[in-house]
Amino acid sequence: MNSINADLHCHSVVSDGTLTPEDLAMRAHQNGVQLWSLTDHDVIGGQHRARAAAERLGMKYISGVEISVSWAGQTIHIVGIGFNPDHPTLIEGLRKTRDGRTARGKEIARQLAAVGIAGAYEGALSYAGNPELLSRTHFARFLVEKKVCRSTDEVFKHYLVEGKPGFTPHVWASLQESVDWIVGSGGVAIIAHPGRYRLSELQKHELYIAFKEAGGLGIEVITGSHTPRQYDEYAKIALQYGFYASRGADFHDPQESYIDLGKLPHLPSSLQPVWSLL
Ligand code: AMP
Ligand code: MN
Ligand code: MN
Ligand code: MN
């Protein structure tokens, strides 16, 4: 079961990816993915398309989303899989979470204009496949286009992050809300890329406990957002806290993402995969 090629984390044009759900399905299938999930940020508008495309290819599909959460003054991402995408509470919760992205985008653009980068709001919007989901990724692509930085990776070192131009604190969903929406619609909640958060060891412990108490069950171990050393580190965390383990490339774009759909190491055999719950 651990050797199934499951990829349960990626993004389409419905959020901040550059491929359509149909093209992602094709790419996943070509890369040998056997169980696939599209997990757009705060939006499930691509779910029916992704499922239909996967099913046409004979690839097993599981519904997915990646919810933006504010916790301890930081942004945390919670992935949900296996929920009913027509559940009204989930749909309404995500709509609320998306609210404010437009105003935030205008503030990001104002800050960029103040350091001499004009037209960022319209520029970023031109990269957004879904105007309801204007993301920092779209601003990053605009800054690369304008040759302010050479890559989106470089953008996230000099812009759009805390302490740099184009960062604006934002209040997303709460941890409890995100888990309630996922679990309440029949799904499984998973902490996305735990290695990416700037939290102390104690705060991480508190996050895992709070997440468990909220009803969360899983943690990403093998993800495109982790280094190989972090694969081992979070495999241990999964065992220590009794979390089910997940795997997914966090693929956004063929040029921007280092790890392609399905091209990750298998989950270590010591771990219980999240797909054993499905
Ligand atoms: P937002 O939800 O608008 O704050 O945008 C967050 C998105 O920006 C993430 O989902 C990533 O796709 C991208 N991102 C954030 N931080 C980084 C980073 N350090 N390097 C590359 N991409 C990043
Ligand atoms: Mn993203
Ligand atoms: Mn994420
Ligand atoms: Mn992601």
mmCIF file of N, CA and C and ligand atoms in Angstrom, residues 9 11 15-17 41 66 77 135 137 196 250 252, ligand 2:
data_model
loop_
_atom_site.group_PDB
_atom_site.id
_atom_site.type_symbol
_atom_site.label_atom_id
_atom_site.label_comp_id
_atom_site.label_asym_id
_atom_site.label_seq_id
_atom_site.Cartn_x
_atom_site.Cartn_y
_atom_site.Cartn_z
ATOM 1 N N HIS A 9 -1.293 16.360 -3.812
ATOM 2 C CA HIS A 9 -1.103 17.802 -3.604
ATOM 3 C C HIS A 9 -0.597 18.448 -4.902
ATOM 4 N N HIS A 11 -1.654 22.069 -7.845
ATOM 5 C CA HIS A 11 -2.474 23.271 -8.112
ATOM 6 C C HIS A 11 -2.712 23.463 -9.603
ATOM 7 N N SER A 15 -6.414 27.932 -9.021
ATOM 8 C CA SER A 15 -5.750 28.733 -7.974
ATOM 9 C C SER A 15 -4.450 29.287 -8.554
ATOM 10 N N ASP A 16 -3.291 28.839 -8.090
ATOM 11 C CA ASP A 16 -2.045 29.462 -8.554
ATOM 12 C C ASP A 16 -1.158 28.538 -9.377
ATOM 13 N N GLY A 17 -1.738 27.468 -9.943
ATOM 14 C CA GLY A 17 -0.984 26.647 -10.885
ATOM 15 C C GLY A 17 -1.129 27.213 -12.285
ATOM 16 N N HIS A 41 -5.732 26.089 -3.791
ATOM 17 C CA HIS A 41 -5.799 26.914 -2.581
ATOM 18 C C HIS A 41 -7.208 27.482 -2.391
ATOM 19 N N GLU A 66 -6.518 22.815 -0.495
ATOM 20 C CA GLU A 66 -5.496 23.252 0.461
ATOM 21 C C GLU A 66 -5.987 24.562 1.071
ATOM 22 N N HIS A 77 -0.888 25.733 6.108
ATOM 23 C CA HIS A 77 -1.776 25.170 5.090
ATOM 24 C C HIS A 77 -2.286 23.803 5.539
ATOM 25 N N SER A 135 -3.185 35.414 -5.950
ATOM 26 C CA SER A 135 -2.234 34.846 -4.996
ATOM 27 C C SER A 135 -0.886 35.551 -5.114
ATOM 28 N N THR A 137 1.711 34.107 -5.666
ATOM 29 C CA THR A 137 2.374 33.454 -6.802
ATOM 30 C C THR A 137 2.173 34.268 -8.084
ATOM 31 N N ARG A 196 7.957 23.697 6.240
ATOM 32 C CA ARG A 196 8.065 25.065 5.727
ATOM 33 C C ARG A 196 7.742 26.144 6.744
ATOM 34 N N ASP A 250 3.163 18.984 -4.700
ATOM 35 C CA ASP A 250 2.865 20.425 -4.586
ATOM 36 C C ASP A 250 3.221 21.104 -5.914
ATOM 37 N N HIS A 252 3.070 23.138 -9.263
ATOM 38 C CA HIS A 252 2.360 24.342 -9.719
ATOM 39 C C HIS A 252 2.548 24.582 -11.220
HETATM 40 MN MN MN B 2 0.636 27.777 -4.252
#
